[in-house]
Coordinates of C-alpha atoms and ligand atoms in Angstrom, one line a residue:
X1 CA 0.0 0.0 0.0
X2 CA 1.1 3.6 -0.7
X3 CA 2.2 5.5 2.4
X4 CA 2.4 9.1 3.4
X5 CA 3.0 10.7 6.8
X6 CA 0.5 13.5 5.9
X7 CA -1.9 13.3 3.0
X8 CA -3.1 16.8 2.0
X9 CA -6.5 16.5 0.2
X10 CA -6.7 19.3 -2.3
X11 CA -3.9 20.8 -4.4
X12 CA -5.3 24.4 -4.6
X13 CA -3.5 27.3 -3.0
X14 CA -4.4 26.1 0.6
X15 CA -3.2 22.5 0.1
X16 CA -0.1 23.7 -1.7
X17 CA 0.7 26.2 1.0
X18 CA 0.3 23.8 3.9
X19 CA 2.3 21.1 2.1
X20 CA 5.1 23.5 1.4
X21 CA 5.1 24.7 5.0
X22 CA 5.1 21.2 6.4
X23 CA 8.0 20.2 4.3
X24 CA 9.9 23.5 5.1
X25 CA 9.5 22.6 8.8
X26 CA 11.2 19.2 8.1
X27 CA 8.0 17.1 7.8
X28 CA 8.9 14.2 5.5
X29 CA 6.6 12.2 3.3
X30 CA 3.9 14.7 2.5
X31 CA 1.5 13.7 -0.3
X32 CA -1.0 16.0 -2.1
X33 CA -4.0 14.2 -3.5
X34 CA -6.3 16.1 -5.9
X35 CA -9.0 14.8 -8.2
X36 CA -8.4 17.4 -10.8
X37 CA -6.3 16.9 -13.9
X38 CA -3.8 19.5 -12.9
X39 CA -3.3 22.7 -10.8
X40 CA -5.6 25.7 -10.7
X41 CA -8.9 23.9 -11.6
X42 CA -10.6 24.7 -8.3
X43 CA -11.5 28.1 -6.8
X44 CA -7.9 29.3 -6.9
X45 CA -7.9 29.5 -10.7
X46 CA -11.0 31.6 -10.6
X47 CA -10.0 34.2 -8.1
X48 CA -9.4 37.7 -9.2
X49 CA -6.4 38.3 -7.0
X50 CA -7.4 41.0 -4.5
X51 CA -5.3 41.4 -1.4
X52 CA -6.4 43.4 1.6
X53 CA -5.8 43.9 5.3
X54 CA -8.8 46.2 5.8
X55 CA -11.0 43.8 7.7
X56 CA -13.5 44.2 10.5
X57 CA -11.9 41.7 12.9
X58 CA -8.4 41.6 14.5
X59 CA -7.8 38.0 13.5
X60 CA -8.4 38.7 9.8
X61 CA -6.2 41.8 9.9
X62 CA -3.4 39.8 11.6
X63 CA -3.7 37.0 9.1
X64 CA -3.3 39.6 6.3
X65 CA -0.3 41.2 7.9
X66 CA 1.4 37.9 8.3
X67 CA 0.5 36.9 4.7
X68 CA 1.8 40.3 3.5
X69 CA 5.2 39.7 5.1
X70 CA 5.3 36.3 3.5
X71 CA 4.3 37.6 0.1
X72 CA 7.1 40.2 0.3
X73 CA 9.6 37.3 0.7
X74 CA 7.7 34.9 -1.6
X75 CA 10.0 35.3 -4.6
X76 CA 13.1 34.6 -2.6
X77 CA 11.4 31.7 -0.9
X78 CA 9.8 30.0 -3.9
X79 CA 11.4 31.5 -6.9
X80 CA 8.1 32.7 -8.3
X81 CA 6.8 36.3 -8.3
X82 CA 3.4 36.4 -6.4
X83 CA 2.5 39.6 -8.3
X84 CA 1.9 41.6 -5.1
X85 CA 1.2 45.2 -6.2
X86 CA 0.3 47.8 -3.6
X87 CA -2.4 49.6 -5.6
X88 CA -4.6 50.0 -2.5
X89 CA -8.2 49.2 -1.7
X90 CA -10.7 52.1 -1.7
X91 CA -14.0 51.6 0.1
X92 CA -16.8 54.0 -0.7
X93 CA -19.7 54.9 1.7
X94 CA -22.9 56.3 0.4
X95 CA -24.6 56.6 3.8
X96 CA -23.6 57.6 7.3
X97 CA -24.2 54.1 8.5
X98 CA -21.8 52.7 5.9
X99 CA -19.2 55.3 6.9
X100 CA -19.6 54.5 10.6
X101 CA -19.0 50.8 9.7
X102 CA -15.8 51.6 7.9
X103 CA -14.7 53.8 10.8
X104 CA -15.4 51.0 13.3
X105 CA -13.4 48.6 11.1
X106 CA -10.5 51.1 11.0
X107 CA -10.3 51.2 14.7
X108 CA -9.9 47.4 14.8
X109 CA -7.3 47.6 12.0
X110 CA -5.2 50.2 13.8
X111 CA -5.3 48.2 17.0
X112 CA -4.2 45.0 15.2
X113 CA -1.2 46.9 13.6
X114 CA -2.5 48.1 10.3
X115 CA -1.6 51.7 10.8
X116 CA -1.7 53.0 7.2
X117 CA -5.5 52.5 6.8
X118 CA -7.1 55.9 6.7
X119 CA -10.5 57.6 6.4
X120 CA -11.0 59.5 3.1
X121 CA -13.3 62.4 2.1
X122 CA -15.0 62.6 -1.3
X123 CA -12.2 65.0 -2.4
X124 CA -9.6 62.4 -1.5
X125 CA -11.6 59.8 -3.3
X126 CA -11.7 62.0 -6.4
X127 CA -7.9 62.1 -6.4
X128 CA -7.4 58.4 -5.7
X129 CA -9.9 57.3 -8.4
X130 CA -10.9 60.2 -10.6
X131 CA -13.2 57.8 -12.6
X132 CA -15.8 57.6 -9.8
X133 CA -19.1 59.4 -9.9
X134 CA -19.0 61.1 -6.5
X135 CA -22.5 62.5 -6.4
X136 CA -23.8 60.0 -3.7
X137 CA -20.4 59.3 -2.0
X138 CA -20.1 60.7 1.6
X139 CA -16.7 59.3 2.5
X140 CA -14.7 56.1 2.6
X141 CA -11.6 54.2 3.6
X142 CA -8.3 53.6 2.0
X143 CA -5.3 51.5 2.6
X144 CA -2.3 51.9 0.3
X145 CA -0.6 48.6 1.1
X146 CA -3.7 46.6 0.0
X147 CA -3.8 45.7 -3.7
X148 CA -3.3 42.8 -6.0
X149 CA -1.7 39.3 -6.1
X150 CA -1.6 36.6 -8.8
X151 CA -3.4 33.5 -7.5
X152 CA -2.0 31.0 -10.0
X153 CA 1.5 32.3 -9.5
X154 CA 1.2 31.8 -5.7
X155 CA -0.1 28.3 -6.3
X156 CA 2.7 27.5 -8.8
X157 CA 5.3 28.9 -6.3
X158 CA 4.1 26.8 -3.4
X159 CA 3.7 23.6 -5.5
X160 CA 7.2 24.0 -7.1
X161 CA 8.9 24.8 -3.7
X162 CA 7.1 21.9 -2.1
X163 CA 8.2 19.5 -4.8
X164 CA 11.8 20.7 -4.4
X165 CA 11.5 19.7 -0.7
X166 CA 10.2 16.3 -1.6
X167 CA 6.4 16.7 -1.5
X168 CA 4.7 14.4 -4.0
X169 CA 1.5 15.4 -5.8
X170 CA -0.9 13.0 -7.4
X171 CA -3.5 14.5 -9.8
X172 CA -6.6 12.6 -10.8
X173 CA -6.7 11.0 -7.3
X174 CA -10.2 11.5 -5.8
X175 CA -10.5 10.9 -2.1
X176 CA -13.5 8.6 -1.6
X177 CA -13.3 7.6 2.0
X178 CA -11.2 7.0 5.1
X179 CA -10.5 4.0 7.3
X180 CA -10.6 5.1 10.9
X181 CA -9.9 3.7 14.4
X182 CA -12.7 3.7 17.0
X183 CA -11.6 7.1 18.3
X184 CA -12.1 8.6 14.9
X185 CA -8.4 8.7 14.0
X186 CA -7.7 8.2 10.3
X187 CA -5.1 5.5 9.3
X188 CA -5.9 5.1 5.7
X189 CA -7.2 7.4 2.9
X190 CA -9.1 5.7 0.2
X191 CA -8.7 7.2 -3.3
X192 CA -9.7 6.4 -6.9
X193 CA -6.0 5.6 -7.4
X194 CA -5.9 3.1 -4.4
X195 CA -5.5 3.4 -0.6
X196 CA -2.8 5.4 1.1
X197 CA -1.7 4.6 4.7
X198 CA -1.3 7.8 6.7
X199 CA -0.5 9.3 10.1
X200 CA -2.6 12.4 9.5
X201 CA -4.7 14.1 6.8
X202 CA -5.4 17.7 5.9
X203 CA -8.8 18.8 4.4
X204 CA -7.9 21.4 1.9
X205 CA -10.8 20.7 -0.5
X206 CA -12.0 24.3 -0.8
X207 CA -15.7 24.7 -1.5
X208 CA -16.0 20.8 -1.5
X209 CA -14.5 20.5 2.0
X210 CA -17.8 19.6 3.7
X211 CA -18.1 16.5 1.5
X212 CA -14.6 15.4 2.4
X213 CA -15.2 16.0 6.1
X214 CA -18.5 14.0 5.9
X215 CA -16.4 11.0 4.6
X216 CA -14.7 11.0 8.0
X217 CA -17.9 11.5 10.0
X218 CA -16.5 14.9 11.0
X219 CA -18.9 17.4 9.5
X220 CA -17.8 21.1 9.0
X221 CA -20.2 23.9 8.0
X222 CA -18.6 24.9 4.7
X223 CA -21.0 25.9 1.9
X224 CA -20.3 27.0 -1.7
X225 CA -21.4 30.4 -2.9
X226 CA -21.3 31.4 -6.5
X227 CA -19.3 34.5 -7.4
X228 CA -19.6 36.0 -10.9
X229 CA -17.3 38.3 -12.8
X230 CA -17.6 40.0 -16.1
X231 CA -14.8 41.9 -17.9
X232 CA -14.9 44.7 -20.4
X233 CA -13.2 44.2 -23.8
X234 CA -9.5 45.2 -23.6
X235 CA -9.2 48.9 -23.1
X236 CA -6.8 51.5 -21.6
X237 CA -9.6 53.7 -20.2
X238 CA -8.7 53.2 -16.5
X239 CA -5.1 52.9 -15.2
X240 CA -3.7 49.4 -14.3
X241 CA -2.8 50.7 -10.8
X242 CA -6.3 52.0 -10.1
X243 CA -7.1 50.9 -6.5
X244 CA -9.6 48.1 -6.1
X245 CA -12.7 50.3 -5.6
X246 CA -15.6 48.9 -3.6
X247 CA -19.0 50.3 -2.7
X248 CA -19.4 49.3 0.9
X249 CA -23.2 49.1 0.9
X250 CA -23.8 46.5 -1.9
X251 CA -20.3 45.2 -2.5
X252 CA -20.1 46.2 -6.1
X253 CA -16.4 46.6 -7.1
X254 CA -14.1 47.0 -10.0
X255 CA -10.5 46.7 -10.8
X256 CA -8.2 46.6 -13.8
X257 CA -6.5 43.3 -14.7
X258 CA -4.5 42.4 -17.8
X259 CA -5.9 45.4 -19.7
X260 CA -9.6 44.8 -18.9
X261 CA -11.8 46.3 -16.3
X262 CA -13.3 43.5 -14.2
X263 CA -16.8 44.1 -12.7
X264 CA -18.0 42.2 -9.7
X265 CA -21.1 42.3 -7.5
X266 CA -21.9 39.7 -4.9
X267 CA -25.3 38.0 -5.1
X268 CA -26.8 35.1 -3.1
X269 CA -26.1 32.3 -5.6
X270 CA -28.4 29.8 -7.3
X271 CA -31.2 28.5 -5.1
X272 CA -31.1 24.7 -5.1
X273 CA -27.9 24.5 -7.2
X274 CA -25.1 25.5 -4.8
X275 CA -22.2 24.2 -7.1
X276 CA -23.6 25.8 -10.3
X277 CA -21.0 28.1 -11.8
X278 CA -22.9 29.3 -14.9
X279 CA -23.0 33.1 -15.3
X280 CA -26.5 34.6 -15.2
X281 CA -27.1 36.9 -18.2
X282 CA -29.5 39.0 -16.1
X283 CA -26.6 39.5 -13.6
X284 CA -24.4 40.8 -16.4
X285 CA -27.1 43.3 -17.3
X286 CA -27.5 44.5 -13.7
X287 CA -23.8 44.8 -13.0
X288 CA -23.2 46.6 -16.2
X289 CA -25.9 49.1 -15.4
X290 CA -24.3 49.7 -11.9
X291 CA -20.9 50.2 -13.6
X292 CA -22.3 52.8 -16.0
X293 CA -24.0 54.7 -13.2
X294 CA -21.0 54.7 -10.9
X295 CA -18.1 54.9 -13.4
X296 CA -19.5 57.0 -16.3
X297 CA -16.4 56.5 -18.5
X298 CA -17.3 52.8 -18.8
X299 CA -20.4 53.7 -20.8
X300 CA -18.0 53.9 -23.8
X301 CA -16.5 50.4 -23.4
X302 CA -18.2 47.2 -24.5
X303 CA -18.7 44.3 -22.0
X304 CA -17.2 41.0 -23.1
X305 CA -20.0 38.6 -22.3
X306 CA -18.1 35.6 -23.6
X307 CA -15.3 36.2 -21.2
X308 CA -17.5 36.2 -18.0
X309 CA -16.8 33.5 -15.5
X310 CA -18.0 32.3 -12.1
X311 CA -16.5 30.3 -9.3
X312 CA -17.2 29.2 -5.7
X313 CA -16.4 30.9 -2.4
X314 CA -16.0 28.5 0.5
X315 CA -18.3 30.1 3.1
X316 CA -18.2 29.5 6.8
X317 CA -21.1 30.6 9.0
X318 CA -19.0 33.6 10.4
X319 CA -17.0 34.2 7.2
X320 CA -13.8 33.3 8.9
X321 CA -11.4 30.4 8.2
X322 CA -11.5 27.1 10.2
X323 CA -8.0 26.1 11.2
X324 CA -6.9 23.1 13.3
X325 CA -7.9 19.6 14.2
X326 CA -11.4 18.4 13.6
X327 CA -13.2 17.8 16.9
X328 CA -14.5 14.3 15.9
X329 CA -11.3 13.2 14.1
X330 CA -8.2 14.5 15.9
X331 CA -5.7 13.7 13.0
X332 CA -7.9 15.3 10.3
X333 CA -6.8 19.0 10.1
X334 CA -9.0 21.7 8.6
X335 CA -7.8 24.6 6.5
X336 CA -11.2 25.6 5.3
X337 CA -13.9 28.2 5.0
X338 CA -11.9 31.3 4.2
X339 CA -15.1 32.7 2.7
X340 CA -13.5 34.2 -0.4
X341 CA -10.2 35.4 1.2
X342 CA -8.3 32.2 0.7
X343 CA -5.7 33.2 -1.8
X344 CA -4.6 36.2 0.2
X345 CA -4.5 34.4 3.5
X346 CA -3.0 31.1 2.2
X347 CA 0.6 32.1 3.0
X348 CA -0.4 32.7 6.6
X349 CA -2.9 29.8 7.1
X350 CA -0.5 27.3 5.5
X351 CA 2.3 28.3 7.8
X352 CA 0.0 28.3 10.9
X353 CA -1.5 24.9 10.2
X354 CA 2.0 23.4 9.7
X355 CA 2.9 24.8 13.1
X356 CA -0.3 23.2 14.6
X357 CA 0.4 19.8 12.9
X358 CA 4.2 19.7 13.8
X359 CA 4.2 21.4 17.2
X360 CA 0.6 21.0 18.5
X361 CA -0.2 24.7 18.4
X362 CA 0.5 27.8 16.3
X363 CA 3.2 30.0 17.7
X364 CA 3.5 32.8 15.1
X365 CA -0.1 34.0 15.8
X366 CA -2.8 33.0 18.3
X367 CA -5.4 31.4 16.1
X368 CA -7.4 29.6 18.7
X369 CA -10.4 31.7 17.8
X370 CA -10.4 29.9 14.4
X371 CA -10.7 26.4 15.9
X372 CA -13.2 24.3 13.8
X373 CA -15.3 23.4 16.9
X374 CA -16.2 27.1 17.6
X375 CA -19.6 26.6 15.9
X376 CA -20.5 23.8 18.3
X377 CA -19.3 25.9 21.2
X378 CA -21.3 29.0 20.0
X379 CA -18.0 30.9 19.8
X380 CA -18.6 32.5 16.4
X381 CA -16.5 35.5 15.4
X382 CA -18.4 38.7 14.6
X383 CA -19.5 39.0 11.0
X384 CA -19.3 42.4 9.3
X385 CA -21.6 42.9 6.4
X386 CA -19.3 45.6 5.0
X387 CA -15.8 44.4 5.6
Ligands
LIG1 C1 -14.8 34.5 -8.4 C2 -13.8 34.4 -7.2 C3 -13.0 35.5 -6.9 C4 -12.2 35.4 -5.8 N1 -11.3 36.4 -5.5 C5 -10.5 36.3 -4.5 C6 -9.5 37.3 -4.2 O1 -9.6 38.4 -4.9 N2 -8.7 37.2 -3.2 C7 -8.6 36.0 -2.4 O2 -7.8 35.9 -1.5 N3 -9.5 35.0 -2.7 C8 -10.4 35.1 -3.7 N4 -11.3 34.1 -3.9 C9 -11.3 33.0 -3.0 C10 -10.2 32.0 -3.3 O3 -10.3 31.6 -4.6 C11 -10.4 30.8 -2.4 O4 -10.5 31.2 -1.0 C12 -9.2 29.9 -2.5 O5 -8.8 29.7 -3.8 C13 -9.4 28.6 -1.8 O6 -8.3 27.8 -2.0 P1 -8.4 26.2 -1.7 O7 -7.1 25.6 -2.0 O8 -9.0 26.0 -0.4 O9 -9.6 25.7 -2.8 P2 -9.4 25.2 -4.3 O10 -8.5 26.0 -5.1 O11 -10.8 25.1 -4.8 O12 -8.8 23.8 -4.2 C14 -9.5 22.7 -3.6 C15 -9.0 21.5 -4.4 O13 -9.6 20.3 -3.8 C16 -9.8 19.4 -4.8 N5 -10.8 18.4 -4.3 C17 -12.1 18.6 -3.9 N6 -12.6 17.5 -3.4 C18 -11.7 16.5 -3.6 C19 -11.6 15.1 -3.3 N7 -12.7 14.4 -2.8 N8 -10.5 14.4 -3.6 C20 -9.4 15.0 -4.1 N9 -9.4 16.3 -4.3 C21 -10.5 17.1 -4.1 C22 -10.3 20.2 -5.9 O14 -10.1 19.5 -7.2 C23 -9.5 21.4 -5.8 O15 -8.3 21.4 -6.7 C24 -12.1 34.2 -5.0 C25 -13.0 33.1 -5.4 C26 -13.8 33.2 -6.5 C27 -14.7 32.1 -6.8

């Protein structure tokens, strides 16, 4: 039978990061198992590549600050450029309550060490992004060290660096079950390519993580949520370093990537079809109308319907990651539920989970508030509708 000390289920950015960090800490015999034909076919390949530390809870700010330090060293560490560009995130408020929510978030950010996040007036906003229609805007928030990253380059960097340290990766290997002892501990992972005897397993299955956890009788509340994106045709109307610009009230946002403007607006997803990633033509009409009203210059650029795409966020009930051992299965580790922030937080979460697996607890950051059993304990983190 094949053998691995740690089997990492899922070779997206989370699985690649934790596998790399395990190997970098000296863990031998790490095996990534992924049912896809190759890298980047899960959510990681569909992400737009935003990076921010402007969050509403201290833990998310701290995860971003740790991730940011790791991204700044990423090329030296892995040999691949993570594409981190500090173009900033600009949040816009069109009501006093939205502005108050951004102000409350900023207090948390400053306390957690993100000192460069500032309040901005409509005049500041006009300077930071002159394309915005300012008529309804009452204020906002800006952080210059937020910006952009390249999800597939981060995935490639971690996979390549992990491979150099001896991590093996098997594609087209679907995990179909576990063999467990009476106390729930896993000793064998069953896959479409045959069983693997293991000492521990990591659930890094992104939006499909709940199904993997169910196979071990250790349910976790991760649910998929469709996110849609539509680009304009190639154009140079808006500058490539325009900050990510987000309307705090409804989450409509836009950025420039690879010579196109990407339009995004979160919606609830498909009732009854949670894994459906088709793009709704009515959504494209609605988001285009929002863009025309809020960024008048975009009225002169065509939308490229054929280039629209959708993917799945991996939602947790409090929109924060779950990190650590499963309560029902002590050698099945979760790195799940990042709720749409997984690429940016992957350098931090992978490092922290490797510390938990190798040392019993994370030392770089106190992440006990992310323990997967917090939902059963009623210890949910506060959810901000804005940040
Ligand atoms: C449209 C969109 C935009 C986004 N934008 C951003 C952004 O700007 N910034 C950001 O940080 N994040 C963003 N995200 C979120 C980000 O993509 C995810 O948080 C992140 O990619 C999660 O990584 P992962 O490795 O957990 O999941 P995935 O990349 O989905 O990897 C999971 C892997 O598990 C494998 N798998 C599943 N089940 C099994 C099984 N039974 N056996 C074997 N393998 C299995 C899958 O094949 C897959 O490769 C965005 C997401 C979407 C959809």
